[in-house]
mmCIF file of C-alpha atoms in Angstrom:
data_model
loop_
_atom_site.group_PDB
_atom_site.id
_atom_site.type_symbol
_atom_site.label_atom_id
_atom_site.label_comp_id
_atom_site.label_asym_id
_atom_site.label_seq_id
_atom_site.Cartn_x
_atom_site.Cartn_y
_atom_site.Cartn_z
ATOM 1 C CA GLN A 1 0.000 0.000 0.000
ATOM 2 C CA GLN A 2 3.013 2.233 0.375
ATOM 3 C CA GLN A 3 4.232 1.757 -3.168
ATOM 4 C CA VAL A 4 4.228 4.246 -5.962
ATOM 5 C CA LYS A 5 4.301 2.533 -9.349
ATOM 6 C CA GLN A 6 5.923 4.472 -12.185
ATOM 7 C CA SER A 7 5.886 3.811 -15.910
ATOM 8 C CA PRO A 8 7.440 3.614 -18.397
ATOM 9 C CA GLN A 9 10.915 2.665 -17.267
ATOM 10 C CA SER A 10 12.420 4.439 -20.266
ATOM 11 C CA LEU A 11 11.117 6.785 -22.907
ATOM 12 C CA ILE A 12 12.471 8.131 -26.179
ATOM 13 C CA VAL A 13 10.821 11.201 -27.659
ATOM 14 C CA GLN A 14 11.590 13.366 -30.664
ATOM 15 C CA LYS A 15 12.446 17.003 -30.103
ATOM 16 C CA GLY A 16 9.255 19.018 -29.933
ATOM 17 C CA GLY A 17 7.154 16.051 -28.908
ATOM 18 C CA ILE A 18 5.238 15.392 -25.717
ATOM 19 C CA SER A 19 6.727 13.211 -23.012
ATOM 20 C CA ILE A 20 4.287 11.521 -20.641
ATOM 21 C CA ILE A 21 5.247 9.663 -17.477
ATOM 22 C CA ASN A 22 2.672 8.002 -15.276
ATOM 23 C CA CYS A 23 2.484 7.100 -11.603
ATOM 24 C CA ALA A 24 -0.084 5.244 -9.539
ATOM 25 C CA TYR A 25 -0.463 4.937 -5.795
ATOM 26 C CA GLU A 26 -2.589 3.019 -3.322
ATOM 27 C CA ASN A 27 -2.375 4.920 -0.059
ATOM 28 C CA THR A 28 -5.183 7.484 0.016
ATOM 29 C CA ALA A 29 -3.432 9.280 2.881
ATOM 30 C CA PHE A 30 -0.856 10.685 0.456
ATOM 31 C CA ASP A 31 -1.476 14.407 0.031
ATOM 32 C CA TYR A 32 1.594 15.774 -1.730
ATOM 33 C CA PHE A 33 2.908 14.521 -5.062
ATOM 34 C CA PRO A 34 6.207 15.921 -6.323
ATOM 35 C CA TRP A 35 8.177 15.125 -9.447
ATOM 36 C CA TYR A 36 11.957 15.193 -9.372
ATOM 37 C CA GLN A 37 14.409 15.544 -12.234
ATOM 38 C CA GLN A 38 17.866 14.030 -12.042
ATOM 39 C CA PHE A 39 20.777 14.577 -14.418
ATOM 40 C CA PRO A 40 23.664 12.088 -14.520
ATOM 41 C CA GLY A 41 26.033 12.506 -11.611
ATOM 42 C CA LYS A 42 23.705 14.884 -9.765
ATOM 43 C CA GLY A 43 21.180 14.621 -7.000
ATOM 44 C CA PRO A 44 17.460 14.784 -7.824
ATOM 45 C CA ALA A 45 15.910 18.241 -7.870
ATOM 46 C CA LEU A 46 12.278 19.211 -7.444
ATOM 47 C CA LEU A 47 10.630 19.932 -10.775
ATOM 48 C CA ILE A 48 6.969 20.445 -9.958
ATOM 49 C CA ALA A 49 4.509 19.267 -7.305
ATOM 50 C CA ILE A 50 0.768 19.019 -6.800
ATOM 51 C CA ARG A 51 -1.702 18.544 -3.987
ATOM 52 C CA PRO A 52 -4.882 16.464 -4.449
ATOM 53 C CA ASP A 53 -7.219 19.439 -4.207
ATOM 54 C CA VAL A 54 -6.421 20.384 -7.822
ATOM 55 C CA SER A 55 -6.524 18.283 -10.978
ATOM 56 C CA GLU A 56 -3.773 20.013 -12.880
ATOM 57 C CA LYS A 57 -0.756 22.213 -12.301
ATOM 58 C CA LYS A 58 1.325 23.801 -14.987
ATOM 59 C CA GLU A 59 4.752 25.392 -14.797
ATOM 60 C CA GLY A 60 6.164 26.369 -18.138
ATOM 61 C CA ARG A 61 6.398 23.283 -20.339
ATOM 62 C CA PHE A 62 5.783 20.926 -17.411
ATOM 63 C CA THR A 63 2.298 19.893 -16.332
ATOM 64 C CA ILE A 64 1.090 17.508 -13.655
ATOM 65 C CA SER A 65 -2.314 15.906 -14.191
ATOM 66 C CA PHE A 66 -3.906 14.399 -11.096
ATOM 67 C CA ASN A 67 -6.785 11.931 -10.986
ATOM 68 C CA LYS A 68 -7.793 11.428 -7.381
ATOM 69 C CA SER A 69 -10.464 8.812 -8.027
ATOM 70 C CA ALA A 70 -8.096 6.671 -10.084
ATOM 71 C CA LYS A 71 -5.195 7.349 -7.707
ATOM 72 C CA GLN A 72 -2.968 8.288 -10.601
ATOM 73 C CA PHE A 73 -0.886 11.283 -11.553
ATOM 74 C CA SER A 74 1.235 12.016 -14.553
ATOM 75 C CA LEU A 75 3.922 14.385 -15.776
ATOM 76 C CA HIS A 76 3.592 15.898 -19.225
ATOM 77 C CA ILE A 77 6.547 17.635 -20.825
ATOM 78 C CA MET A 78 5.400 19.719 -23.750
ATOM 79 C CA ASP A 79 7.747 20.654 -26.613
ATOM 80 C CA SER A 80 10.363 18.259 -25.244
ATOM 81 C CA GLN A 81 13.964 19.395 -25.691
ATOM 82 C CA PRO A 82 17.275 17.506 -25.657
ATOM 83 C CA GLY A 83 18.079 19.344 -22.414
ATOM 84 C CA ASP A 84 15.116 17.564 -20.810
ATOM 85 C CA SER A 85 16.963 14.255 -21.173
ATOM 86 C CA ALA A 86 17.206 13.048 -17.586
ATOM 87 C CA THR A 87 15.709 10.582 -15.147
ATOM 88 C CA TYR A 88 12.377 11.564 -13.658
ATOM 89 C CA PHE A 89 10.998 10.323 -10.359
ATOM 90 C CA CYS A 90 7.514 10.696 -9.009
ATOM 91 C CA ALA A 91 6.984 10.631 -5.277
ATOM 92 C CA ALA A 92 4.245 10.765 -2.680
ATOM 93 C CA LEU A 93 4.105 12.035 0.861
ATOM 94 C CA THR A 94 1.702 12.112 3.764
ATOM 95 C CA THR A 95 2.230 15.557 5.271
ATOM 96 C CA SER A 96 0.435 14.652 8.490
ATOM 97 C CA GLY A 97 2.294 11.435 8.991
ATOM 98 C CA THR A 98 5.873 10.318 9.317
ATOM 99 C CA TYR A 99 7.169 12.545 6.487
ATOM 100 C CA LYS A 100 8.552 9.580 4.596
ATOM 101 C CA TYR A 101 8.628 10.226 0.889
ATOM 102 C CA ILE A 102 7.820 7.198 -1.263
ATOM 103 C CA PHE A 103 9.513 7.313 -4.659
ATOM 104 C CA GLY A 104 8.695 5.637 -7.922
ATOM 105 C CA THR A 105 11.408 3.634 -9.664
ATOM 106 C CA GLY A 106 12.218 6.348 -12.170
ATOM 107 C CA THR A 107 11.862 6.973 -15.899
ATOM 108 C CA ARG A 108 14.878 7.592 -18.072
ATOM 109 C CA LEU A 109 13.885 10.099 -20.737
ATOM 110 C CA LYS A 110 15.897 10.676 -23.881
ATOM 111 C CA VAL A 111 14.886 13.459 -26.235
ATOM 112 C CA LEU A 112 16.334 13.102 -29.689
ATOM 113 C CA ALA A 113 17.563 16.219 -31.473
ATOM 114 C CA ASP B 1 21.719 24.241 -4.697
ATOM 115 C CA ALA B 2 20.569 24.006 -1.123
ATOM 116 C CA GLY B 3 23.445 23.998 1.348
ATOM 117 C CA ILE B 4 23.996 20.257 1.514
ATOM 118 C CA THR B 5 27.360 18.588 1.281
ATOM 119 C CA GLN B 6 28.211 14.910 1.414
ATOM 120 C CA SER B 7 31.547 13.382 2.216
ATOM 121 C CA PRO B 8 33.275 11.513 0.870
ATOM 122 C CA ARG B 9 31.977 11.849 -2.679
ATOM 123 C CA HIS B 10 33.578 8.590 -3.740
ATOM 124 C CA LYS B 11 34.767 5.645 -1.702
ATOM 125 C CA VAL B 12 36.124 2.198 -2.407
ATOM 126 C CA THR B 13 36.232 -0.195 0.512
ATOM 127 C CA GLU B 14 36.523 -3.881 1.211
ATOM 128 C CA THR B 15 33.872 -6.266 2.465
ATOM 129 C CA GLY B 16 33.669 -6.362 6.229
ATOM 130 C CA THR B 17 35.080 -2.905 6.880
ATOM 131 C CA PRO B 18 33.081 -0.158 8.591
ATOM 132 C CA VAL B 19 32.172 2.889 6.537
ATOM 133 C CA THR B 20 30.722 6.225 7.625
ATOM 134 C CA LEU B 21 29.168 8.713 5.254
ATOM 135 C CA ARG B 22 28.536 12.269 6.352
ATOM 136 C CA CYS B 23 25.823 14.697 5.379
ATOM 137 C CA HIS B 24 26.160 18.323 6.389
ATOM 138 C CA GLN B 25 23.519 21.029 5.894
ATOM 139 C CA THR B 26 23.618 24.772 6.397
ATOM 140 C CA GLU B 27 19.854 25.308 6.015
ATOM 141 C CA ASN B 28 18.851 24.467 9.602
ATOM 142 C CA HIS B 29 16.183 22.104 8.267
ATOM 143 C CA ARG B 30 14.594 19.740 10.756
ATOM 144 C CA TYR B 31 14.325 16.624 8.605
ATOM 145 C CA MET B 32 17.247 14.732 7.124
ATOM 146 C CA TYR B 33 17.155 11.540 5.064
ATOM 147 C CA TRP B 34 19.501 8.917 3.697
ATOM 148 C CA TYR B 35 18.573 7.161 0.455
ATOM 149 C CA ARG B 36 20.310 4.674 -1.737
ATOM 150 C CA GLN B 37 19.825 4.688 -5.482
ATOM 151 C CA ASP B 38 20.175 1.520 -7.516
ATOM 152 C CA PRO B 39 19.153 0.790 -11.111
ATOM 153 C CA GLY B 40 15.584 -0.437 -11.304
ATOM 154 C CA HIS B 41 14.842 0.485 -7.698
ATOM 155 C CA GLY B 42 14.748 4.242 -7.760
ATOM 156 C CA LEU B 43 15.381 5.961 -4.465
ATOM 157 C CA ARG B 44 14.915 3.842 -1.373
ATOM 158 C CA LEU B 45 14.844 5.315 2.108
ATOM 159 C CA ILE B 46 17.407 3.898 4.520
ATOM 160 C CA HIS B 47 16.888 6.033 7.628
ATOM 161 C CA TYR B 48 15.628 9.472 8.375
ATOM 162 C CA SER B 49 15.777 11.961 11.210
ATOM 163 C CA TYR B 50 13.080 14.320 12.447
ATOM 164 C CA GLY B 51 15.286 16.130 14.949
ATOM 165 C CA VAL B 52 18.504 15.913 16.921
ATOM 166 C CA LYS B 53 18.832 12.384 18.284
ATOM 167 C CA ASP B 54 15.453 11.461 16.725
ATOM 168 C CA THR B 55 15.751 8.884 13.974
ATOM 169 C CA ASP B 56 13.627 6.189 12.393
ATOM 170 C CA LYS B 57 14.049 3.349 9.957
ATOM 171 C CA GLY B 58 13.200 3.389 6.307
ATOM 172 C CA GLU B 59 12.425 0.504 3.976
ATOM 173 C CA VAL B 60 16.025 -0.751 3.585
ATOM 174 C CA SER B 61 17.586 -0.127 6.987
ATOM 175 C CA ASP B 62 19.184 -3.542 7.605
ATOM 176 C CA GLY B 63 22.971 -3.239 7.846
ATOM 177 C CA TYR B 64 22.865 0.529 8.349
ATOM 178 C CA SER B 65 22.825 2.778 11.389
ATOM 179 C CA VAL B 66 22.568 6.548 11.707
ATOM 180 C CA SER B 67 23.285 9.256 14.197
ATOM 181 C CA ARG B 68 22.375 12.894 14.492
ATOM 182 C CA SER B 69 24.018 14.758 17.336
ATOM 183 C CA LYS B 70 23.664 18.202 15.750
ATOM 184 C CA THR B 71 21.011 19.747 13.532
ATOM 185 C CA GLU B 72 23.458 20.144 10.690
ATOM 186 C CA ASP B 73 25.031 16.672 10.600
ATOM 187 C CA PHE B 74 23.528 13.278 9.796
ATOM 188 C CA LEU B 75 25.866 10.299 9.683
ATOM 189 C CA LEU B 76 25.219 6.990 7.964
ATOM 190 C CA THR B 77 27.301 4.006 9.082
ATOM 191 C CA LEU B 78 27.698 0.669 7.423
ATOM 192 C CA GLU B 79 28.891 -1.433 10.338
ATOM 193 C CA SER B 80 30.379 -4.153 8.143
ATOM 194 C CA ALA B 81 30.143 -3.320 4.473
ATOM 195 C CA THR B 82 28.904 -5.936 2.019
ATOM 196 C CA SER B 83 28.967 -5.977 -1.768
ATOM 197 C CA SER B 84 25.176 -5.541 -1.798
ATOM 198 C CA GLN B 85 25.723 -2.104 -0.273
ATOM 199 C CA THR B 86 27.530 -0.907 -3.367
ATOM 200 C CA SER B 87 25.337 1.979 -4.417
ATOM 201 C CA VAL B 88 24.991 5.709 -4.750
ATOM 202 C CA TYR B 89 23.924 7.264 -1.465
ATOM 203 C CA PHE B 90 22.006 10.517 -1.318
ATOM 204 C CA CYS B 91 21.313 12.706 1.650
ATOM 205 C CA ALA B 92 18.236 14.928 1.586
ATOM 206 C CA ILE B 93 16.748 17.591 3.799
ATOM 207 C CA SER B 94 13.340 19.132 4.199
ATOM 208 C CA ASP B 95 11.563 21.505 6.507
ATOM 209 C CA LEU B 96 7.988 20.302 6.654
ATOM 210 C CA GLY B 97 5.011 21.826 8.310
ATOM 211 C CA GLY B 98 3.957 25.378 8.903
ATOM 212 C CA GLY B 99 2.285 25.604 5.518
ATOM 213 C CA ALA B 100 5.590 25.606 3.678
ATOM 214 C CA ALA B 101 6.044 23.634 0.502
ATOM 215 C CA GLU B 102 7.303 20.173 1.334
ATOM 216 C CA THR B 103 10.308 20.442 -0.894
ATOM 217 C CA GLN B 104 13.023 17.903 -0.346
ATOM 218 C CA TYR B 105 16.517 19.014 -1.309
ATOM 219 C CA PHE B 106 19.141 16.455 -2.239
ATOM 220 C CA GLY B 107 22.872 16.446 -1.808
ATOM 221 C CA PRO B 108 25.306 15.590 -4.612
ATOM 222 C CA GLY B 109 25.589 11.923 -3.636
ATOM 223 C CA THR B 110 28.311 9.528 -2.514
ATOM 224 C CA ARG B 111 29.331 6.719 -4.815
ATOM 225 C CA LEU B 112 30.335 3.686 -2.719
ATOM 226 C CA LEU B 113 31.972 0.573 -4.098
ATOM 227 C CA VAL B 114 32.385 -2.418 -1.792
ATOM 228 C CA LEU B 115 34.834 -4.981 -3.129
#
């Protein structure tokens, strides 16, 4: 029940295309859903996050879509660029609980020039 | 980058030897975490701390211990390193509560190879 399942494991997209990464969770107590971006040799860095009281959040080319009833959330990268090539992790957190973040297994994105 | 440093950044050690990794923060954040990152497993929580001398186990805590005697330092110890502990270790900090965004900031990582 604590797992966050992330798919796909890897993704190849043409420059200018849309990259979509999906995550699903079971624990309905989760109330904060961040996405992290990690470049090779670096630590993950927060990209964008959403709370379950909204269905969508957009920051520039990055959008999170949240479906509370389905217990799923996804990251959409519009107009994907080679510089977006990185590993992306979704995560979930219960802010009233033990403050343990649960991470997905990651998606390695490659954007072709 | 948030003020998080990890030391050492790279380490090669032999099976059975003790190893201590250090995480140091200058942000005065309450929460500190140790993760390991392995291909196909993402980031897995080893231990975390919610205050000085207050720690708790994560999902992969066997073979690891931690200590936090000061707000700024969180130590991870492998009592007797094994080859299965070869990994990249990340420290993270956050300052939850009070209506602030629950952003978790990661350090640069420590690459550990156990021979």
